[in-house]
Short mmCIF file of C-alpha atoms and ligand atoms in Angstrom, two decimals:
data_model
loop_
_atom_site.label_atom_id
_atom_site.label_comp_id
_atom_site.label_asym_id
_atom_site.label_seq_id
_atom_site.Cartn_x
_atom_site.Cartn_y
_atom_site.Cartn_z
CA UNK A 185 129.98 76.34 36.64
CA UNK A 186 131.91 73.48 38.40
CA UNK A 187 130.18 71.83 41.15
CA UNK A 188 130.66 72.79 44.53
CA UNK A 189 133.27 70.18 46.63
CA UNK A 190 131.90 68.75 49.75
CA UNK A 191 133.63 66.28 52.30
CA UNK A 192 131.03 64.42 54.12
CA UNK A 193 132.52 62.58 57.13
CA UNK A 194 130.42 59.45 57.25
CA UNK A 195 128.75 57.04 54.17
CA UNK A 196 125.30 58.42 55.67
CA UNK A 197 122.28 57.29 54.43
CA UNK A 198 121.25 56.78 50.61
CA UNK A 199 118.56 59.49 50.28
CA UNK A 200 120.83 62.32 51.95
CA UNK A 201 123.99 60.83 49.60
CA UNK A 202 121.99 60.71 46.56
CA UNK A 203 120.64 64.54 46.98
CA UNK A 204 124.20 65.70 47.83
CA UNK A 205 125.27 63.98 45.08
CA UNK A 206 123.13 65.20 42.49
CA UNK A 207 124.33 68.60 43.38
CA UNK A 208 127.91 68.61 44.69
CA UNK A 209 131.02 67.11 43.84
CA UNK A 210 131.13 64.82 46.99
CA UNK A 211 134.07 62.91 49.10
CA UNK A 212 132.74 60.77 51.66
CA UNK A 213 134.80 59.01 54.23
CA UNK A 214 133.79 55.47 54.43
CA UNK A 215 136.03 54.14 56.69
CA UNK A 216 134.85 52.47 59.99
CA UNK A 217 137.03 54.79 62.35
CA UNK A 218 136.31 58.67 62.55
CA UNK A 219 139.01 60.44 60.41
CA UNK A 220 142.06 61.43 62.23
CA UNK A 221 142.66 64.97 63.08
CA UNK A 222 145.84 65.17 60.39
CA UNK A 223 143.26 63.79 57.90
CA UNK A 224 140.55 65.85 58.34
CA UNK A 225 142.25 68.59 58.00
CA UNK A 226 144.17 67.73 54.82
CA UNK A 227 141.04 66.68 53.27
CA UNK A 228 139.26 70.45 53.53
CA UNK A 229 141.67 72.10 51.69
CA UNK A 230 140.18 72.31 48.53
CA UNK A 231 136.25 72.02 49.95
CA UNK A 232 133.33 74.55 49.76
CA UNK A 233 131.15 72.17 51.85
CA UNK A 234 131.49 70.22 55.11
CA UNK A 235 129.28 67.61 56.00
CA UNK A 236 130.09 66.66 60.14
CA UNK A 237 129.17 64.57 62.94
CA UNK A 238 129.25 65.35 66.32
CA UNK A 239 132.79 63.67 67.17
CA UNK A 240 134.44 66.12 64.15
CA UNK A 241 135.75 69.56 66.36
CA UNK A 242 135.31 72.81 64.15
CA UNK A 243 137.52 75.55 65.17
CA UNK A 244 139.90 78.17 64.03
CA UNK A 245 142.54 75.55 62.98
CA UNK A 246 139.82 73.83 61.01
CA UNK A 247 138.78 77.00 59.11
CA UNK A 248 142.87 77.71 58.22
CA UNK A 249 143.07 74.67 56.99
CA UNK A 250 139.86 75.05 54.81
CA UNK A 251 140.53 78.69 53.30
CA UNK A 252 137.95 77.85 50.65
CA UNK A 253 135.10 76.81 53.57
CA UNK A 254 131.37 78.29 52.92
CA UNK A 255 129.26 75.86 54.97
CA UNK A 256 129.34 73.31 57.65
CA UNK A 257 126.46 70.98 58.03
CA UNK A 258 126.53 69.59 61.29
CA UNK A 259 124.54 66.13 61.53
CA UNK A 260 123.19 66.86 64.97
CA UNK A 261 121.32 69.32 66.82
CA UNK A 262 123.39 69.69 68.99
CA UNK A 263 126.42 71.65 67.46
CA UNK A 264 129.17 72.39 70.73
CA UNK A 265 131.18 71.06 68.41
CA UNK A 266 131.84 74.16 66.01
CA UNK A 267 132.93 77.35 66.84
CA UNK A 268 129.93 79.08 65.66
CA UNK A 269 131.60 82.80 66.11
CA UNK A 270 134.87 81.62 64.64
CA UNK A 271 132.13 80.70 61.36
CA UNK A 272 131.08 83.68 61.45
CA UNK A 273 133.73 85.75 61.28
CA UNK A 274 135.28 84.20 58.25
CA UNK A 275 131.88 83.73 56.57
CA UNK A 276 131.01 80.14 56.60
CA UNK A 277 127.37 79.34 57.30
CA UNK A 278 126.86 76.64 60.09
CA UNK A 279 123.20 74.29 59.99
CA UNK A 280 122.63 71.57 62.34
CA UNK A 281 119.37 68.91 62.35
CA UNK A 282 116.57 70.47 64.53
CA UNK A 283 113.06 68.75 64.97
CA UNK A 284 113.78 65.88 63.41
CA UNK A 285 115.36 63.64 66.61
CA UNK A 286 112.91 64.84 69.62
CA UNK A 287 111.12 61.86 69.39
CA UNK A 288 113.59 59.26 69.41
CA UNK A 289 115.85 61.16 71.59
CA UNK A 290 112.96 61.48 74.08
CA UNK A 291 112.10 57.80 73.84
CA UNK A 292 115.62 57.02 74.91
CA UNK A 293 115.61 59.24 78.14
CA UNK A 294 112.90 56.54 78.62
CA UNK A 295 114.80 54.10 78.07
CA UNK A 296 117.20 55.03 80.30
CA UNK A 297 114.44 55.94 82.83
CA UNK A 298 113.24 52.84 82.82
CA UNK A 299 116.37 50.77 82.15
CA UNK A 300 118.18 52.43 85.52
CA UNK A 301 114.34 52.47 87.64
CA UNK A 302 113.56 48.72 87.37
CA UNK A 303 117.36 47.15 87.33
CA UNK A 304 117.19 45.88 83.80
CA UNK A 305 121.09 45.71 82.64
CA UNK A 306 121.58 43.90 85.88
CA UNK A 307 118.78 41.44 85.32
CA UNK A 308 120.07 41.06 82.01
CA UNK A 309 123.35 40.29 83.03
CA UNK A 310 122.76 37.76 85.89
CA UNK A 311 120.26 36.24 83.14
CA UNK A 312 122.76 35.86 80.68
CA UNK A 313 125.83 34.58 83.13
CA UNK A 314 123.23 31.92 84.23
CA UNK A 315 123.27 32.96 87.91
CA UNK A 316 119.36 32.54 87.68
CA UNK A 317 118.49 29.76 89.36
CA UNK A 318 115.07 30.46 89.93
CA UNK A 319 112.53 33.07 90.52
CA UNK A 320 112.32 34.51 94.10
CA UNK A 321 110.20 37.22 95.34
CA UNK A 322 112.80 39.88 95.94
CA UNK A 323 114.94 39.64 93.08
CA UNK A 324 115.72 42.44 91.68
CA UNK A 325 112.88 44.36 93.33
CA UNK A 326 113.20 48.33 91.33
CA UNK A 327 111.94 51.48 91.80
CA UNK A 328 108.52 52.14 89.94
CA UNK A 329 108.21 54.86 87.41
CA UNK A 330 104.57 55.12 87.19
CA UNK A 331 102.50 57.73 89.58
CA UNK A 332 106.25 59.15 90.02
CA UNK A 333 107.40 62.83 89.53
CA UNK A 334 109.11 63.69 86.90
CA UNK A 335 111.61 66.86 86.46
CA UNK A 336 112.42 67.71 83.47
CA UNK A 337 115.53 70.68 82.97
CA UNK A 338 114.73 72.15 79.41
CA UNK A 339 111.45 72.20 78.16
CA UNK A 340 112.50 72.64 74.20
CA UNK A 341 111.34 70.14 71.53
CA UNK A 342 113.20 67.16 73.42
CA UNK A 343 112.00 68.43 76.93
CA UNK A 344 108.16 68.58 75.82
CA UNK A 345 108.57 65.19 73.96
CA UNK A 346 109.55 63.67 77.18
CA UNK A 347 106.49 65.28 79.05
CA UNK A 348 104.23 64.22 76.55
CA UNK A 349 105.30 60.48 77.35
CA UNK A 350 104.87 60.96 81.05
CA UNK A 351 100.89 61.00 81.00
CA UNK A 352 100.45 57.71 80.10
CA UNK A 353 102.43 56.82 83.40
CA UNK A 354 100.52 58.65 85.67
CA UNK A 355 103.25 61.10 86.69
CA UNK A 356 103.34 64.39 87.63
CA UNK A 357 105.30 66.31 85.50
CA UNK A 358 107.40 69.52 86.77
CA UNK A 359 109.95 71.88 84.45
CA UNK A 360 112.50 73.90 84.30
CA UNK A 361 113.86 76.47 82.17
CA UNK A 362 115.55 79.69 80.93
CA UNK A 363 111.95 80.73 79.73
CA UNK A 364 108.75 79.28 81.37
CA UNK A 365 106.52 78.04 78.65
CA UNK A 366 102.99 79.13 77.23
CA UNK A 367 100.15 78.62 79.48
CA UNK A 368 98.39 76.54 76.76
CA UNK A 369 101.80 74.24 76.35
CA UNK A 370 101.83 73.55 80.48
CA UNK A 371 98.28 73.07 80.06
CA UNK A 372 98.36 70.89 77.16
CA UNK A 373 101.45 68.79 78.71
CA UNK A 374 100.46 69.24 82.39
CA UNK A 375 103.20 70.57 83.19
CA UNK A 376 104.06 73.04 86.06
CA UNK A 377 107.20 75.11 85.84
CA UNK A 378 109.20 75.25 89.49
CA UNK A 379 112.19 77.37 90.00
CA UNK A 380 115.49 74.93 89.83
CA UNK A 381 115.82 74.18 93.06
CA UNK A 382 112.53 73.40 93.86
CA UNK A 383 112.30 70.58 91.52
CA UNK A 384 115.76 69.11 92.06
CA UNK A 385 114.04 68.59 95.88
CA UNK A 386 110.05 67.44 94.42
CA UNK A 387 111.87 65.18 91.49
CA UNK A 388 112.20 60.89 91.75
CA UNK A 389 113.90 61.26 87.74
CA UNK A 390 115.52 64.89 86.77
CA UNK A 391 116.25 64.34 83.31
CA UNK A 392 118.83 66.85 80.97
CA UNK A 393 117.25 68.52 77.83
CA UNK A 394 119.48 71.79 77.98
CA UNK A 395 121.96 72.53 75.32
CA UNK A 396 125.52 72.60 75.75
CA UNK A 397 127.12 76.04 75.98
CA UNK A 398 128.73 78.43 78.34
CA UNK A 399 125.74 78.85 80.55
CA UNK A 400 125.13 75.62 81.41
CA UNK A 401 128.58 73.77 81.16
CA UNK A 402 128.74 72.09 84.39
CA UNK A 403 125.49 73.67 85.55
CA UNK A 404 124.73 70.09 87.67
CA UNK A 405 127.46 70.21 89.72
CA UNK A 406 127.56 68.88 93.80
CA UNK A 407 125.34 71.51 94.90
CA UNK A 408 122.53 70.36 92.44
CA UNK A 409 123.48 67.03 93.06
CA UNK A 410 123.30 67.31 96.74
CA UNK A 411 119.66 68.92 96.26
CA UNK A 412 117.98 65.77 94.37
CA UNK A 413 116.12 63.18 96.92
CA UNK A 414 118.37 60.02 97.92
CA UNK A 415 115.70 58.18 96.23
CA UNK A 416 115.92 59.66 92.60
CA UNK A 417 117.93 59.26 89.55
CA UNK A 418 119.17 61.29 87.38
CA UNK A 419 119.06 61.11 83.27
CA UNK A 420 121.55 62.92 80.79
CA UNK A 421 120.51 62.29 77.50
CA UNK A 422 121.73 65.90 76.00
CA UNK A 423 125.49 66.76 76.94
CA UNK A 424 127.83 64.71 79.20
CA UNK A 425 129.88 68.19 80.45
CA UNK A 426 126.74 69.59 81.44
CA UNK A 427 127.35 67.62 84.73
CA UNK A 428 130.12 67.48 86.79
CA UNK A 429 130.81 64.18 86.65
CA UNK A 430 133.42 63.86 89.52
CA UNK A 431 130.68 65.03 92.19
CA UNK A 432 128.05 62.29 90.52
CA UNK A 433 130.46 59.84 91.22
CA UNK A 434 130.52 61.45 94.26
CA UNK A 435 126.69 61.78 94.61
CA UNK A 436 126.33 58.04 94.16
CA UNK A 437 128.92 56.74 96.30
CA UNK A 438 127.46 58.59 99.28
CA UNK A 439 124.22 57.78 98.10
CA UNK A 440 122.66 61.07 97.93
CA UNK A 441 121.31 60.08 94.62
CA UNK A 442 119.96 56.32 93.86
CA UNK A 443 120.85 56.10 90.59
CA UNK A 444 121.81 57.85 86.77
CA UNK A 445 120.65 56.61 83.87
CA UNK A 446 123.31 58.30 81.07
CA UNK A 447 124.10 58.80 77.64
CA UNK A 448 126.43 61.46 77.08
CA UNK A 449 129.89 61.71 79.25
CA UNK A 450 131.93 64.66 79.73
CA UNK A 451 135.15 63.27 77.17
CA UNK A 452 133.56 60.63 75.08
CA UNK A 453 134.37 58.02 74.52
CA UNK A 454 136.28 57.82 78.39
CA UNK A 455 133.62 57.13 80.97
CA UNK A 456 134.47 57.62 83.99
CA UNK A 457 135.64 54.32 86.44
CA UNK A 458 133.01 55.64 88.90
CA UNK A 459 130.54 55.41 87.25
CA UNK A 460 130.36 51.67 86.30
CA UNK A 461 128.37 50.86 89.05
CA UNK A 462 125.38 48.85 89.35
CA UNK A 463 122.81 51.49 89.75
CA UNK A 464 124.24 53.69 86.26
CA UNK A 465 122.96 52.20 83.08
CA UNK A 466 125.32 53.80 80.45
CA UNK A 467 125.04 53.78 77.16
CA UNK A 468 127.21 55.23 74.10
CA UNK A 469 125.41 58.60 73.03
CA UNK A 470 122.41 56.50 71.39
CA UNK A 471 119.75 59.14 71.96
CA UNK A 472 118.74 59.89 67.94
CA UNK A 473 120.26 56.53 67.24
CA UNK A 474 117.63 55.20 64.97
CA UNK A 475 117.66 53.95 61.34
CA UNK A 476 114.88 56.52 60.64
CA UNK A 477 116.13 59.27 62.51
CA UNK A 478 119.71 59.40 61.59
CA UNK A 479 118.42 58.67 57.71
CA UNK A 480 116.54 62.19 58.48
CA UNK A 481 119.52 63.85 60.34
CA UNK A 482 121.78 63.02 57.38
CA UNK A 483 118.60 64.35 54.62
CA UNK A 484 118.30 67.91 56.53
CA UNK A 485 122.07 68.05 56.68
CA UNK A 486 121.79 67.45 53.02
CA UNK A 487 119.05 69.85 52.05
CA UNK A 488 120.80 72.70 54.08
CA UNK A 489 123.89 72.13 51.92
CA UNK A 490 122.06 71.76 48.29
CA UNK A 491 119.83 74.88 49.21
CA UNK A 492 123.10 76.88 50.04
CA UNK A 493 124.46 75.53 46.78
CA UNK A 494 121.62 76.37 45.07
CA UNK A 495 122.17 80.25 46.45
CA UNK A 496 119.00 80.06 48.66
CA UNK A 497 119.30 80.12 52.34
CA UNK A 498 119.50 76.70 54.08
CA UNK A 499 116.49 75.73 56.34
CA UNK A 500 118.64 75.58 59.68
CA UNK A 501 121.17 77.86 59.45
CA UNK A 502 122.54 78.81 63.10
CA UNK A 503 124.44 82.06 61.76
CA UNK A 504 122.89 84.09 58.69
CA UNK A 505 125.26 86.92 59.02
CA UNK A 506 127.76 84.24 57.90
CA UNK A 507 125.88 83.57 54.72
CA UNK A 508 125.80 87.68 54.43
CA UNK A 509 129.96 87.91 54.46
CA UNK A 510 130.67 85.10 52.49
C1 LIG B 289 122.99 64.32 69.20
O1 LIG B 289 123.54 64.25 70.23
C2 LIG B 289 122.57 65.55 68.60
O2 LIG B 289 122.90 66.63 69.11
O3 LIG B 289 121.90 65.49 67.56
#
């Protein structure tokens, strides 16, 4: 039986190219830029398997132009990016990277905790365009994190993982979400669920863990802005459209919030003018973007192809009726 074609969209990592390998007949695009739309496109045509990133859009024109399409393995857990339904319907199976990234992801809302908190890019900055003449008392004075509260919207894998990290800085940690956790899990995390509202008006950080889909596309909006303390900052490391990022320019030009510490933008890669301010730390959708993390994204991605390949059902499908009809 021939092997199964696959176009995988990036060089990824040798372990996840040499498993693909072994069991597809693979295309990888190696160039530095992100294929163009034209290109994409015309490379499907003849492919059973799609390996994606994030920054590659599946929808109905992709699945027209890939008639022969039976899987798309996105390299992400978050996957906004296909049109799961639109999979469905024709009967290609759609996987994404789950549990491997909470971790690293949570250690950059951390990052940008911390980063945005204590004034770091500017320090860095004045240190490197040797304005430091000295040390002074008041120079750069932050915010401290420690003994803070921290309120965390989401409290899956990445939310937890970021309440897990708060003990060790002394903070009191309050959540929301669609579902309030297990008593044990609160317990175990010290963690006390408040209604949305509530913590948006207790928090010093609110940080984003919620994924990206119609109920919570531009769920922080000016309202929910207008809610946090002029004191506390707020942390997107999970989807930039989540927020309405007109009213957080907003927010921080009339100082109702002190600060953002961001990741994800609501049209990557534009950032919006507004918010290259002093008091935003912004960074270019870094959150899993480790050597050892993205080497596992790219090795699940890989196993969920093989095992559909293979005729067994891949570890993280999204969509199993899809595997069903095709
Ligand atoms: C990264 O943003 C991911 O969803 O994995």
């Amino acid at each position: 039986m021939p092997k199964a074609k696959v176009f995988i969209t990036h060089p990824l990592y040798p372990e996840a190219r040499n498993l693909l390998q072994s069991c597809c007949d693979c295309e990888f695009w190696s160039k530095p830029e992100r294929p163009a739309r034209d290109e994409f496109l015309g490379r499907l045509k003849d492919k059973d398997g799609l390996v994606c990133l994030l920054t590659e859009r599946i929808a109905e024109d992709t699945l027209r132009a890939a008639a022969k399409l039976r899987i798309v393995a996105n390299v992400a857990v978050g996957y906004d990016n296909v049109d799961v339904p639109a999979c469905t319907k024709r009967g290609v199976a759609v996987t994404n990277t789950p549990g491997v990234l909470d971790e690293t992801t949570a250690d950059f809302a951390w990052v940008l905790m911390m980063a945005v908190a204590r004034r770091l890019v500017e320090a860095d900055q004045y240190v490197r365009a040797g304005s430091w003449k000295g040390w002074d008392f008041d120079q750069f004075c932050g915010t401290d994190v420690w003994g803070k509260t921290l309120g965390i919207i989401g409290f899956g894998r990445i939310g937890r993982a970021v309440a897990r990290r708060a003990a060790g800085f002394g903070m009191k940690v309050i959540y929301n979400s669609k579902t309030r956790a297990a008593e044990d899990i609160e317990k175990e995390l010290r963690a006390e669920y408040r209604d949305l509202n509530t913590l948006l008006a207790e928090a010093d950080f609110v940080t984003l863990h919620v994924p990206l889909n119609g109920d919570t596309r531009q769920m922080f909006d000016a309202p929910k802005l207008f809610r946090m303390k002029p004191t506390a900052f707020l942390i997107n490391t999970s989807r930039g459209p989540i927020v309405d990022e007109a009213a957080l320019v907003h927010a921080l030009e009339s100082k109702k919030i002190a600060g953002a510490g961001l990741d994800v933008f609501e049209q990557e890669p534009f950032v919006h003018p507004g918010l290259k301010r002093p008091n935003v730390v912004l960074a270019p959708h870094l959150g899993s973007a480790s050597n050892e993390t993205r080497g596992r994204m790219a090795l699940v991605a890989a196993q969920n192809i093989v095992a559909f390949f293979q005729g067994q059902r891949p570890p993280n499908v999204l969509n199993p009726e899809g595997i069903k009809s095709s």
